[in-house]
Tab-separated table of C-alpha atoms and ligand atoms in Angstrom:
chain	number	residue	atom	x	y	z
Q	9	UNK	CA	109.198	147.827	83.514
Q	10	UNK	CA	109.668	151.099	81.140
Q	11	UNK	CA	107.289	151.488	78.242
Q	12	UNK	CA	106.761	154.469	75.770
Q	13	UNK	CA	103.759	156.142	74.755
Q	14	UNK	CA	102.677	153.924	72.117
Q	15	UNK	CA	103.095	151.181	74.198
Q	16	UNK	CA	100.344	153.403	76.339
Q	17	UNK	CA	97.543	154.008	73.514
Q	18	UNK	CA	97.819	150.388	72.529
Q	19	UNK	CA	97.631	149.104	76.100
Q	20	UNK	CA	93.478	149.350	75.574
Q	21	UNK	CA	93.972	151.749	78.534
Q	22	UNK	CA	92.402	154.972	79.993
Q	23	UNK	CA	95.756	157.009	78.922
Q	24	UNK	CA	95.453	160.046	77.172
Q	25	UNK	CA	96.037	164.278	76.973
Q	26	UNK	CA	96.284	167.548	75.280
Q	27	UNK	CA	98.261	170.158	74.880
Q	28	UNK	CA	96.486	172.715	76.934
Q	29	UNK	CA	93.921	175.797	77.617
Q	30	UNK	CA	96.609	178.057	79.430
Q	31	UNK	CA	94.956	179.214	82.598
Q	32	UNK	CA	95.661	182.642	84.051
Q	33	UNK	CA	98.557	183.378	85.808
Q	34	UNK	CA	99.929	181.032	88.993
Q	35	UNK	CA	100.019	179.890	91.989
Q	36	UNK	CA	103.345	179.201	93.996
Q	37	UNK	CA	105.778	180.361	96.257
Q	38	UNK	CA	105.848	180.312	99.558
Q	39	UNK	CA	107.947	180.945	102.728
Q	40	UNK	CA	109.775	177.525	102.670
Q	41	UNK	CA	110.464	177.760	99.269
Q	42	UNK	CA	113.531	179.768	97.045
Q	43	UNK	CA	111.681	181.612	94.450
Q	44	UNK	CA	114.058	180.516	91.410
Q	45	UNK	CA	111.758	178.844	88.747
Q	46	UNK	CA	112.631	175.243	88.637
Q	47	UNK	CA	113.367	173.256	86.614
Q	48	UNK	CA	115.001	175.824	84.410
Q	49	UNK	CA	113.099	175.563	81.147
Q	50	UNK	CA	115.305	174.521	77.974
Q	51	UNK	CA	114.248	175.921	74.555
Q	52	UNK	CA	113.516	173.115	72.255
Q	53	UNK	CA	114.488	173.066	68.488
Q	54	UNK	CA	110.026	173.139	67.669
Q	55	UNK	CA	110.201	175.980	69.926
Q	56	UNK	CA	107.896	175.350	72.925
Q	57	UNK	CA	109.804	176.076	75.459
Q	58	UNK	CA	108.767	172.926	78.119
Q	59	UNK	CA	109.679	170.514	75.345
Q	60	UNK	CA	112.987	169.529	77.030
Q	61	UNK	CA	112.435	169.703	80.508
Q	62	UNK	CA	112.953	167.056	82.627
Q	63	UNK	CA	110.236	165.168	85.078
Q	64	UNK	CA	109.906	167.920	88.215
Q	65	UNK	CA	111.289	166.467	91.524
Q	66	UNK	CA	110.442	169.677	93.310
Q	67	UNK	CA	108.557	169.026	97.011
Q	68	UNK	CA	107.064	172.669	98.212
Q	69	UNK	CA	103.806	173.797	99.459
Q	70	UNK	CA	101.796	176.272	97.032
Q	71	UNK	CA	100.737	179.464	97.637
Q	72	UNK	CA	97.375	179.337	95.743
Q	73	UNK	CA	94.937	181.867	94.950
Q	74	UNK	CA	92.819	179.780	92.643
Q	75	UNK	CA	92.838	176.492	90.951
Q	76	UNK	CA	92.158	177.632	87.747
Q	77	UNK	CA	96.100	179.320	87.968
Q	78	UNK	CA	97.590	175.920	88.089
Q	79	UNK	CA	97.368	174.260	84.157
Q	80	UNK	CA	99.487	176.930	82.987
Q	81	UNK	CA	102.191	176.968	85.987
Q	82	UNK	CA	102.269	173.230	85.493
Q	83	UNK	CA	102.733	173.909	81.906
Q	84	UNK	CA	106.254	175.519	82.619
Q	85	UNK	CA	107.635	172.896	84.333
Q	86	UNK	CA	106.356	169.656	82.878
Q	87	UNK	CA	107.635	167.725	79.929
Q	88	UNK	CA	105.385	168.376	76.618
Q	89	UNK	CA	104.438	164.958	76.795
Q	90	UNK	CA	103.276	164.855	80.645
Q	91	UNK	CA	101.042	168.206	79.876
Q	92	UNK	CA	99.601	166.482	76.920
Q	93	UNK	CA	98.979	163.537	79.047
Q	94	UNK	CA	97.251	165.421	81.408
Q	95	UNK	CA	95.147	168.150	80.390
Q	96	UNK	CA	93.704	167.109	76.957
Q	97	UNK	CA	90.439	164.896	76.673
Q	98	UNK	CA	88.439	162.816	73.787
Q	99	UNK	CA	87.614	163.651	70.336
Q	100	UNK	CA	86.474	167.404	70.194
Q	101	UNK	CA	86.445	167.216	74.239
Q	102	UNK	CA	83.471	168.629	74.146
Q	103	UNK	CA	82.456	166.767	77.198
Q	104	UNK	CA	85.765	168.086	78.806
Q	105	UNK	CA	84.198	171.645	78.825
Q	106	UNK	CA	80.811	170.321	79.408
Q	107	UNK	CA	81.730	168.751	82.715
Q	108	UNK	CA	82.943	172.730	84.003
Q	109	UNK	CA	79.725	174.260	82.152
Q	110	UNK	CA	77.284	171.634	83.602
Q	111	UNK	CA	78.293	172.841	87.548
Q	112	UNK	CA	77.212	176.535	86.426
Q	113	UNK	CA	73.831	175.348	85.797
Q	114	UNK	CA	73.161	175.648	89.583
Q	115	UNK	CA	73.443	178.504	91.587
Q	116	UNK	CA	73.701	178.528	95.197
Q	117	UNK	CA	70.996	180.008	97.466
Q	118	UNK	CA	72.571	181.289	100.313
Q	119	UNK	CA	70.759	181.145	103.814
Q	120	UNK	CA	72.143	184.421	105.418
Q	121	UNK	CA	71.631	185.271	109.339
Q	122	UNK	CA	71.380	181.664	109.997
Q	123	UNK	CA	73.518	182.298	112.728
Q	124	UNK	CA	76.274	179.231	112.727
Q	125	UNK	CA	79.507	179.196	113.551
Q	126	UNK	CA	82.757	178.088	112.078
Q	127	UNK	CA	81.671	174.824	109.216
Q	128	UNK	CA	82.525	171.647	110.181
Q	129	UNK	CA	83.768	169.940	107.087
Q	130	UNK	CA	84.285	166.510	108.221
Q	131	UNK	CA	82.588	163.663	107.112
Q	132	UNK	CA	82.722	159.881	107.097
Q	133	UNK	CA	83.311	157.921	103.463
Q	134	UNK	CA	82.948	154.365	103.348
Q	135	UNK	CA	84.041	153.787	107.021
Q	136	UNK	CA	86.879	156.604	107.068
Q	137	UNK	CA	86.850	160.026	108.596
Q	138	UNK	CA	87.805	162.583	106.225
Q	139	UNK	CA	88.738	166.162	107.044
Q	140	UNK	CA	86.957	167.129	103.639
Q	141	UNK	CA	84.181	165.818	101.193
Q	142	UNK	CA	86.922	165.874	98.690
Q	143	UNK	CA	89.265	162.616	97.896
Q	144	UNK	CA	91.972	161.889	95.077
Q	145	UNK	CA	90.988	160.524	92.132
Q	146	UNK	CA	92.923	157.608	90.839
Q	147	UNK	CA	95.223	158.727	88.099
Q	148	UNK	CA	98.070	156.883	86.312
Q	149	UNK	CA	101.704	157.440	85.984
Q	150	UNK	CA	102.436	159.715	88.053
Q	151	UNK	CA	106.265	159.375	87.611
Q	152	UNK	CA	105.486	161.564	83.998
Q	153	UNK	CA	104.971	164.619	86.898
Q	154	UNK	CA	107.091	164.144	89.727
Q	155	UNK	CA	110.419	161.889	90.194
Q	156	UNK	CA	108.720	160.764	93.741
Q	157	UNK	CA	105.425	159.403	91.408
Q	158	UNK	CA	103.155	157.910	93.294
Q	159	UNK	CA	104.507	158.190	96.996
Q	160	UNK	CA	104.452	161.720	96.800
Q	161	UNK	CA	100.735	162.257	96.245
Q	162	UNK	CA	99.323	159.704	98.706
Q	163	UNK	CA	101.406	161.161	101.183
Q	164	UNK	CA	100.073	164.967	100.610
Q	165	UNK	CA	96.709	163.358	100.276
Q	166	UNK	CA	96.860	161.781	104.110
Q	167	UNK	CA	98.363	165.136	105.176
Q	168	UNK	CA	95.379	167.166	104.047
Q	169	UNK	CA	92.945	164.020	105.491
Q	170	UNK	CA	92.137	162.713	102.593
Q	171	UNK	CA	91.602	159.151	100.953
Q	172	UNK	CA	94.130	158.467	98.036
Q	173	UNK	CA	92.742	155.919	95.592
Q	174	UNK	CA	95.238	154.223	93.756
Q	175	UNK	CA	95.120	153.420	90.349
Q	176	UNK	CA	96.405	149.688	89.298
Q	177	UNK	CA	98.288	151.924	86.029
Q	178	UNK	CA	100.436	153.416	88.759
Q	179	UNK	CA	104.123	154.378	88.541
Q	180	UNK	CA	105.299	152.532	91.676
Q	181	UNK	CA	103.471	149.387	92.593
Q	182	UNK	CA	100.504	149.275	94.677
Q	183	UNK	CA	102.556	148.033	97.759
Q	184	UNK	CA	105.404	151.078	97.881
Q	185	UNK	CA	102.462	153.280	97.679
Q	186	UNK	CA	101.007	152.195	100.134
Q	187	UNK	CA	103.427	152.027	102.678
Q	188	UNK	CA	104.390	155.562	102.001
Q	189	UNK	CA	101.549	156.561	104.031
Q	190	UNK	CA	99.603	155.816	107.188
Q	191	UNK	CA	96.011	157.285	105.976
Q	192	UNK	CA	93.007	155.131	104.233
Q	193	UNK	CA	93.782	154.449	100.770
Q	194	UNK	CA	91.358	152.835	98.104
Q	195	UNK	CA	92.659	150.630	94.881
Q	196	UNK	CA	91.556	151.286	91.680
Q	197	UNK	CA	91.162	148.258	89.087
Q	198	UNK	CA	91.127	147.957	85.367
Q	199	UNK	CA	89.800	144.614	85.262
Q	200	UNK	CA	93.064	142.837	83.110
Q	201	UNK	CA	92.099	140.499	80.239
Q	202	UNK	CA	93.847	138.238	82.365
Q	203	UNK	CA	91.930	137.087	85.239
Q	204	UNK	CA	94.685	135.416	87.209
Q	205	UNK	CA	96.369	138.923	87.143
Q	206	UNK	CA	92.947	139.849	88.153
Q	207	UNK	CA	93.049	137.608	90.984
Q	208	UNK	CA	96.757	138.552	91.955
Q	209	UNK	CA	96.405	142.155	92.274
Q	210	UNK	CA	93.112	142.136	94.157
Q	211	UNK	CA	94.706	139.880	96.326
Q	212	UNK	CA	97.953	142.361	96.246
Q	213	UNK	CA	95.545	145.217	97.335
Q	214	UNK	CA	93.739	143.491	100.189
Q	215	UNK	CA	97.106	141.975	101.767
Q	216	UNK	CA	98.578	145.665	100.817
Q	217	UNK	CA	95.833	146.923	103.303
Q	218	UNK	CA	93.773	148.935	101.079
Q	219	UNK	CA	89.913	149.087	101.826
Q	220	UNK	CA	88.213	149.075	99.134
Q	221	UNK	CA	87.859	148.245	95.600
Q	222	UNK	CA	87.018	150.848	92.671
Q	223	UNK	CA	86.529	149.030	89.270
Q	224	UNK	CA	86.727	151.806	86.342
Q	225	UNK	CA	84.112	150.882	83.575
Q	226	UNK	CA	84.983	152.995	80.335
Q	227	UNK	CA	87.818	152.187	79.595
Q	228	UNK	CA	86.541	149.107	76.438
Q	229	UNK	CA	88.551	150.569	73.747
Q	230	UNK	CA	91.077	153.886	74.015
Q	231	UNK	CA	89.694	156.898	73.152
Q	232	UNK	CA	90.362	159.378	70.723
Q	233	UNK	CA	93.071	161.472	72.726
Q	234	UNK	CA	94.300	163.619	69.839
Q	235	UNK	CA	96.459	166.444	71.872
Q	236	UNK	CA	98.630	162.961	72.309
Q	237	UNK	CA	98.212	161.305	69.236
Q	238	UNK	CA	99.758	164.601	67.538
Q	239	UNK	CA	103.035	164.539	69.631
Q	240	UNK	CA	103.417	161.061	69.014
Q	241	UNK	CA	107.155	160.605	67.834
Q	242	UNK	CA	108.419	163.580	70.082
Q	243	UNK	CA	110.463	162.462	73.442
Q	244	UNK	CA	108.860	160.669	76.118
Q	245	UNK	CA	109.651	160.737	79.636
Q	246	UNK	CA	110.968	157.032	80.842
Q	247	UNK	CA	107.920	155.567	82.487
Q	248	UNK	CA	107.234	152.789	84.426
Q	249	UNK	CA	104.552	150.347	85.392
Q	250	UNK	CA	104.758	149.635	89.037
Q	251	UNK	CA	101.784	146.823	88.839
Q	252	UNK	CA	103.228	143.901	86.279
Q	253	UNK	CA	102.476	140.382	87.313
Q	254	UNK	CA	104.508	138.528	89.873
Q	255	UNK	CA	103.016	134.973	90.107
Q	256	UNK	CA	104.397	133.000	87.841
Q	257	UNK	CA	102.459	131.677	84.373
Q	258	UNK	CA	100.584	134.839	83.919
Q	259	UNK	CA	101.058	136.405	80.426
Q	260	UNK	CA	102.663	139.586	80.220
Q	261	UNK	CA	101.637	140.519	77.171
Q	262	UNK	CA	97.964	139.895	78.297
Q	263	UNK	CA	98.105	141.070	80.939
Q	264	UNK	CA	98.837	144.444	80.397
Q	265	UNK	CA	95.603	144.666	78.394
Q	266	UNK	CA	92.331	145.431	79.808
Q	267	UNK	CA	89.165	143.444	79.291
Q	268	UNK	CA	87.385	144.903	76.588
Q	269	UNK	CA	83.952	143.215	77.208
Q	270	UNK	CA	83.418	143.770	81.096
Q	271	UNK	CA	80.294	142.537	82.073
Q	272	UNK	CA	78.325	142.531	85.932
Q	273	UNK	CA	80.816	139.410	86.781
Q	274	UNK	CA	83.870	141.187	86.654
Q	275	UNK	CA	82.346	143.748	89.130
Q	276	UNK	CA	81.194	140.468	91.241
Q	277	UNK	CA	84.777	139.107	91.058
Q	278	UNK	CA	86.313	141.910	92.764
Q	279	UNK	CA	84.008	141.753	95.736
Q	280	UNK	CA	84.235	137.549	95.802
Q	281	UNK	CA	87.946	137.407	95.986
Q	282	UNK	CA	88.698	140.050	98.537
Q	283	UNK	CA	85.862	140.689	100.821
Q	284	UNK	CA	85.756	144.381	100.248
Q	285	UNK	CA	83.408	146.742	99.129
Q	286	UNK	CA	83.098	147.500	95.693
Q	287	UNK	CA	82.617	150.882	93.732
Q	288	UNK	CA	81.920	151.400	89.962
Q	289	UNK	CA	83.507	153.947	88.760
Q	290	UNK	CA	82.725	155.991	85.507
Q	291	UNK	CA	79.104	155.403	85.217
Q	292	UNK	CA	77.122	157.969	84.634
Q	293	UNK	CA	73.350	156.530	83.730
Q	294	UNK	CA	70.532	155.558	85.781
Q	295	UNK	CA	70.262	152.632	84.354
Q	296	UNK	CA	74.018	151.453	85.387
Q	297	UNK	CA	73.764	153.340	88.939
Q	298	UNK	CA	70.450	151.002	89.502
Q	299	UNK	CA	72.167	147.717	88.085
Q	300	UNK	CA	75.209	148.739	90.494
Q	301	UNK	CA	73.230	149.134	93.727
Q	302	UNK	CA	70.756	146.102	92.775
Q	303	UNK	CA	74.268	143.607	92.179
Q	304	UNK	CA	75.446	144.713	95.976
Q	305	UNK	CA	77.903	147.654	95.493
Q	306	UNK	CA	79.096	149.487	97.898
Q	307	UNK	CA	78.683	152.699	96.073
Q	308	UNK	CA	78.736	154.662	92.763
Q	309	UNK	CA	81.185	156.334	91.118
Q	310	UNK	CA	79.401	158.999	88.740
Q	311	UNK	CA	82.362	160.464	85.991
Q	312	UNK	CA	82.932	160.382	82.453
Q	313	UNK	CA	86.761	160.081	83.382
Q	314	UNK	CA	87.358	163.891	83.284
Q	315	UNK	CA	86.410	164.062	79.625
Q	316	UNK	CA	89.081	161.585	78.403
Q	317	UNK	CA	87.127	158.268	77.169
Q	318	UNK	CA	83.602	158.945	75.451
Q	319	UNK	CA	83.120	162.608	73.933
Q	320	UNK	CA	79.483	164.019	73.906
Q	321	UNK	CA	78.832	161.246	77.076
Q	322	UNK	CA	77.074	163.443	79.705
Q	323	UNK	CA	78.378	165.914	82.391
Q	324	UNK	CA	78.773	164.029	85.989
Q	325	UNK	CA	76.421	167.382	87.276
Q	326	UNK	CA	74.370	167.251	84.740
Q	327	UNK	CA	73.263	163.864	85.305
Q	328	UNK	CA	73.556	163.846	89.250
Q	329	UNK	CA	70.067	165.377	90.142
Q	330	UNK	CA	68.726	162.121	88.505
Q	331	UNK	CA	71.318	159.892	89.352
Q	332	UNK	CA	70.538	161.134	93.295
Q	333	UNK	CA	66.808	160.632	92.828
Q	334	UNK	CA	67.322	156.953	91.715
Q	335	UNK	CA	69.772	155.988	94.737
Q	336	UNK	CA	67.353	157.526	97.035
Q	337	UNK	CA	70.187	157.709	99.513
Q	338	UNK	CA	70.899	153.537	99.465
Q	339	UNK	CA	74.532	154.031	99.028
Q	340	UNK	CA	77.157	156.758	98.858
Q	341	UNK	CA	77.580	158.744	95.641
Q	342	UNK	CA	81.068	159.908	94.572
Q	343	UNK	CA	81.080	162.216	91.609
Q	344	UNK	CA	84.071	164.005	89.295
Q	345	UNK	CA	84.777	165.788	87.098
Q	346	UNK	CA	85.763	169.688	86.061
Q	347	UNK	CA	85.172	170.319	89.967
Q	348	UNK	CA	87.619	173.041	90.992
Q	349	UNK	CA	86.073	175.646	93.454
Q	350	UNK	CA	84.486	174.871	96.607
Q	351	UNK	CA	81.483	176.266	95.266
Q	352	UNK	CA	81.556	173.558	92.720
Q	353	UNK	CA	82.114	170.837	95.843
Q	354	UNK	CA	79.282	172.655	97.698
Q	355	UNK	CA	76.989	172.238	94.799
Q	356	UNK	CA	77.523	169.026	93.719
Q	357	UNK	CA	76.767	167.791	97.598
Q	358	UNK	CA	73.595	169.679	97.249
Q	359	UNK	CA	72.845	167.344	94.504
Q	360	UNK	CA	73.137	164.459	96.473
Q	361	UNK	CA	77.021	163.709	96.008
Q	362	UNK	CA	78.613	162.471	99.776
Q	363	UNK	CA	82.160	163.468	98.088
Q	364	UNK	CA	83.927	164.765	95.107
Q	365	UNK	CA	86.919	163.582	93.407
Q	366	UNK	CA	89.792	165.360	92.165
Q	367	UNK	CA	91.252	165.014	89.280
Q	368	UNK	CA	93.911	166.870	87.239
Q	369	UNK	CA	94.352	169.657	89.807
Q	370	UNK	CA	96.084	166.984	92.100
Q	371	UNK	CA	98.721	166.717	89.580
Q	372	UNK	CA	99.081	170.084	88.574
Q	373	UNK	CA	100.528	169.980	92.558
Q	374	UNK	CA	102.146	167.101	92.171
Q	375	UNK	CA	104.124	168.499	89.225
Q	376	UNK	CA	104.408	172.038	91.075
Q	377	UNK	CA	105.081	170.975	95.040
Q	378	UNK	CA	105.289	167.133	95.240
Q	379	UNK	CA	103.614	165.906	98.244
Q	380	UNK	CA	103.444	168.943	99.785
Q	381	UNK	CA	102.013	171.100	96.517
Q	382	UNK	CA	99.552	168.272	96.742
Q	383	UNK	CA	98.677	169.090	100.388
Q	384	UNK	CA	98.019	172.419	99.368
Q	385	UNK	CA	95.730	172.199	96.604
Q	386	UNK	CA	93.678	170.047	99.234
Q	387	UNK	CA	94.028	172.199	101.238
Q	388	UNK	CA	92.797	175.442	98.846
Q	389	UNK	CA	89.742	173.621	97.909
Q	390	UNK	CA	89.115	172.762	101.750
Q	391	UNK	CA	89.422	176.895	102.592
Q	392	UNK	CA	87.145	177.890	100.022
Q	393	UNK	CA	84.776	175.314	100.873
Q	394	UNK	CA	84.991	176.331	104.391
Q	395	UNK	CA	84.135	180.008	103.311
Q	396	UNK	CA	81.281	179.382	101.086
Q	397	UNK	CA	79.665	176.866	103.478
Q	398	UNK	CA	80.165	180.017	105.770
Q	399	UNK	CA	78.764	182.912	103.487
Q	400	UNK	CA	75.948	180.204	102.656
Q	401	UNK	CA	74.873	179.826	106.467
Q	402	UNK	CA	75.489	175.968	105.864
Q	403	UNK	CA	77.035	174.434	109.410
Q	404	UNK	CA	78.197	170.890	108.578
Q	405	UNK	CA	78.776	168.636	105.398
Q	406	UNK	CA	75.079	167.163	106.194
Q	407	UNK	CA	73.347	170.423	105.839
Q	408	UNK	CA	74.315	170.806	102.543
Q	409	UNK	CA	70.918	169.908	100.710
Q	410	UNK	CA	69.123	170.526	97.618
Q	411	UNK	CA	67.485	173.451	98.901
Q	412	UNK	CA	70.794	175.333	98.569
Q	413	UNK	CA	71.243	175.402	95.274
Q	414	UNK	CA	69.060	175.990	91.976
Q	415	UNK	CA	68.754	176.168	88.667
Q	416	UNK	CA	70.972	178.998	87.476
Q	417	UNK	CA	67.997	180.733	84.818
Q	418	UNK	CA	68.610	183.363	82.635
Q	419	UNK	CA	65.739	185.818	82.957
L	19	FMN	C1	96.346	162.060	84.071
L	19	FMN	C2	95.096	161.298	84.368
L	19	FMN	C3	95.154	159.934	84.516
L	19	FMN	C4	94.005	159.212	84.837
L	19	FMN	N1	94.102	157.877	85.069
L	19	FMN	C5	93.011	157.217	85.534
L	19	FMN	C6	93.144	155.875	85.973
L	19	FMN	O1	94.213	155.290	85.947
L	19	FMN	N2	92.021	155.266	86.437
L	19	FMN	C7	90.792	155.889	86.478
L	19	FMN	O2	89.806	155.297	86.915
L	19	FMN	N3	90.664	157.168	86.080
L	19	FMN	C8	91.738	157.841	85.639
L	19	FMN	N4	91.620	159.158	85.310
L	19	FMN	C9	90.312	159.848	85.508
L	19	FMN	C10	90.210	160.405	86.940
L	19	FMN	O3	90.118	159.371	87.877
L	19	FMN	C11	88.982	161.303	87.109
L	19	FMN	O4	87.842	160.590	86.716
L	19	FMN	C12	89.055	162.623	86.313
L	19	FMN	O5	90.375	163.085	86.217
L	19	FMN	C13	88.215	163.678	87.030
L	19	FMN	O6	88.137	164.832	86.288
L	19	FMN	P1	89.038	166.134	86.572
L	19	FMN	O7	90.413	165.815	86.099
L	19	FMN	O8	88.361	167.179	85.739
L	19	FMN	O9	88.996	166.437	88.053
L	19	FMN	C14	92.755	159.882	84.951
L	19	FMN	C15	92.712	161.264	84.770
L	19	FMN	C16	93.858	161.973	84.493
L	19	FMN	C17	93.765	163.463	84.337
């Protein structure tokens, strides 16, 4: 099924962007890889230059010196509408530059001559053994970024040892992605208005052999996304939705609307029709994080959705110390949001995060190096971790408490 962009922004859903901060300069090349820029970029009569370029179908690892590089590489090569897409947030996005500002609140306190060796930056999420405390986020669409959509970033995600949590507004459907790889995939849910199509695609996602269910929470009404809404009218990359109903007597047009008044039932429903554990994604209060634990979930999911549903909600790090103190270690904390170093991983596990999710960065490789540019950026973030857990005298993901980090105050 194809659908255009207004289709998206009155779909009720969590789809959204902005025409971007450029970043510094980038991050590619490597060995395996010619060095010709590709896709060649096409001036476009408004004059920004990406404006006519087509969806990347590029598949090369990255050469990365820093995260940060990628939103402006990305920029090059993606379609206007794809960068918008991906790098804006809500309303004034204020809370887009608070979720980066909040992680420089803490400052790590490095325990030097502690004598360890190498890190050891395995740890176990939810049942699976990961070769990093860093997973990908679910994100939708991906066929705006790469021709191979979804199937390319699951399968760089199991080659780094990650989890790949797939969101139910994918390109491809939920079964194609996940037979394009071996490693432990989760499914993402926007509880439909619908329930049978509810029903169906947990049910899809079970037999599909995913392990467990995130439901994303903030999604009641679409946000103010105006880096989209002001390219509205210019071309749009053909997109598709991989997930439409297949049983028969479920509405279409229903069903590609999300519940607008989710309630503690819908989170209930997910883990009554498949058996699997349940996370909530997007909360970021105390209040919800108790209510989550106290209704049996298998976790929390602390994010404002990378900036792109309520402006001026609260930074994911900003609200973790709290958020920690409440779960008093009862279940496993996922957090995201603006996390791009592996100083910000280290200190958000100091506050009591088991792993971090990542966001837009994953598609910044997906757009640069397919599968294997979304190895790499995995793989970055997994290096610098490995060093600063190193220069921090940290040994193993465990070790990484609240006595490594403080309050960053200015004298
Ligand atoms: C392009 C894009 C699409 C997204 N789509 C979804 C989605 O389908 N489901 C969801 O729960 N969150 C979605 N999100 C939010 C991410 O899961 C995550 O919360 C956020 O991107 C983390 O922030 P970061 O991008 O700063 O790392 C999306 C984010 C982006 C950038």
């Amino acid at each position: 099924m194809s659908f255009n962009r207004r289709d998206l922004l009155l779909a009720g859903s969590s789809f959204g962007a902005t025409l971007a901060a450029a970043g510094p300069v980038v991050a590619q090349n490597t060995q395996a890889v010619p060095a010709t820029p590709e896709p060649a970029q096409q001036p476009a009569a408004n004059g920004n230059a990406a404006a006519d370029s087509p969806v990347p179908s590029t598949d090369r690892p990255l050469n990365i010196i820093t995260l940060r590089d990628l939103p402006a590489e990305a920029q090059k090569v993606l379609p206007v509408y794809s960068y918008a897409y991906v790098a804006g947030g809500a309303g004034d996005e204020w809370t887009l530059r608070e979720n980066e500002a909040a992680i420089n609140r803490w400052v790590i306190e490095p325990d030097f001559l502690s004598g360890h060796p190498t890190p050891d930056l395995t740890t176990m999420l939810f049942g699976s053994k990961v070769s990093l405390p860093v997973i990908t986020a679910p994100m939708a669409s991906h066929d705006l970024f790469n021709t191979a959509a979804e199937a390319a970033t699951v399968k760089g995600t199991d080659q780094a040892g990650s989890i790949y949590v797939s969101s139910a507004a994918s390109s491809l459907d939920l079964e194609t992605i996940a037979a394009a790889s071996q490693g432990p995939k989760w499914f993402q849910i926007y509880f439909p208005a619908d329930r049978g199509f509810a029903r169906e695609l947990l049910q899809r996602a079970k037999a599909a052999g995913y392990k467990l269910i995130v439901i994303t929470v903030d999604v009641a009404v679409t946000s103010n996304r105006e880096r989209v809404t002001r390219i509205l009218g210019q071309p749009t990359p053909n997109m598709h939705r991989g997930n439409i109903p297949t049983t028969p007597g479920i509405d279409h047009q229903r069903a590609a609307v999300y519940k607008h008044d989710l309630n503690w039932d819908d989170v209930a429903f997910c883990g009554t029709e498949t058996g699997l554990p349940v996370v909530v994604k997007s909360i970021i209060s105390v209040r919800n994080v108790v209510q989550a634990i106290e209704r049996g979930c298998a976790g929390v999911w602390i994010s404002n959705h990378g900036g792109r549903q309520l402006d001026n909600s609260p930074a994911p790090m900003a609200a973790l110390p709290r958020i920690a103190d409440a779960v008093n270690g009862r279940v496993p904390i996922i957090v995201d949001g603006g996390f791009r170093r592996g100083q910000d991983v280290f200190r958000a596990l100091a506050l009591g995060a088991s792993a971090v999710a990542l966001g837009r960065p994953i598609i910044y490789g997906l757009s640069l190096g397919g599968a294997s540019g979304v190895q790499s950026v995995l793989q970055h973030l997994k290096t610098e971790l490995a060093m600063v857990m190193q220069l921090a005298g940290v040994p193993s993901i465990k070790d990484i408490t609240r006595e490594c980090v403080a309050p960053h105050r200015v004298a």
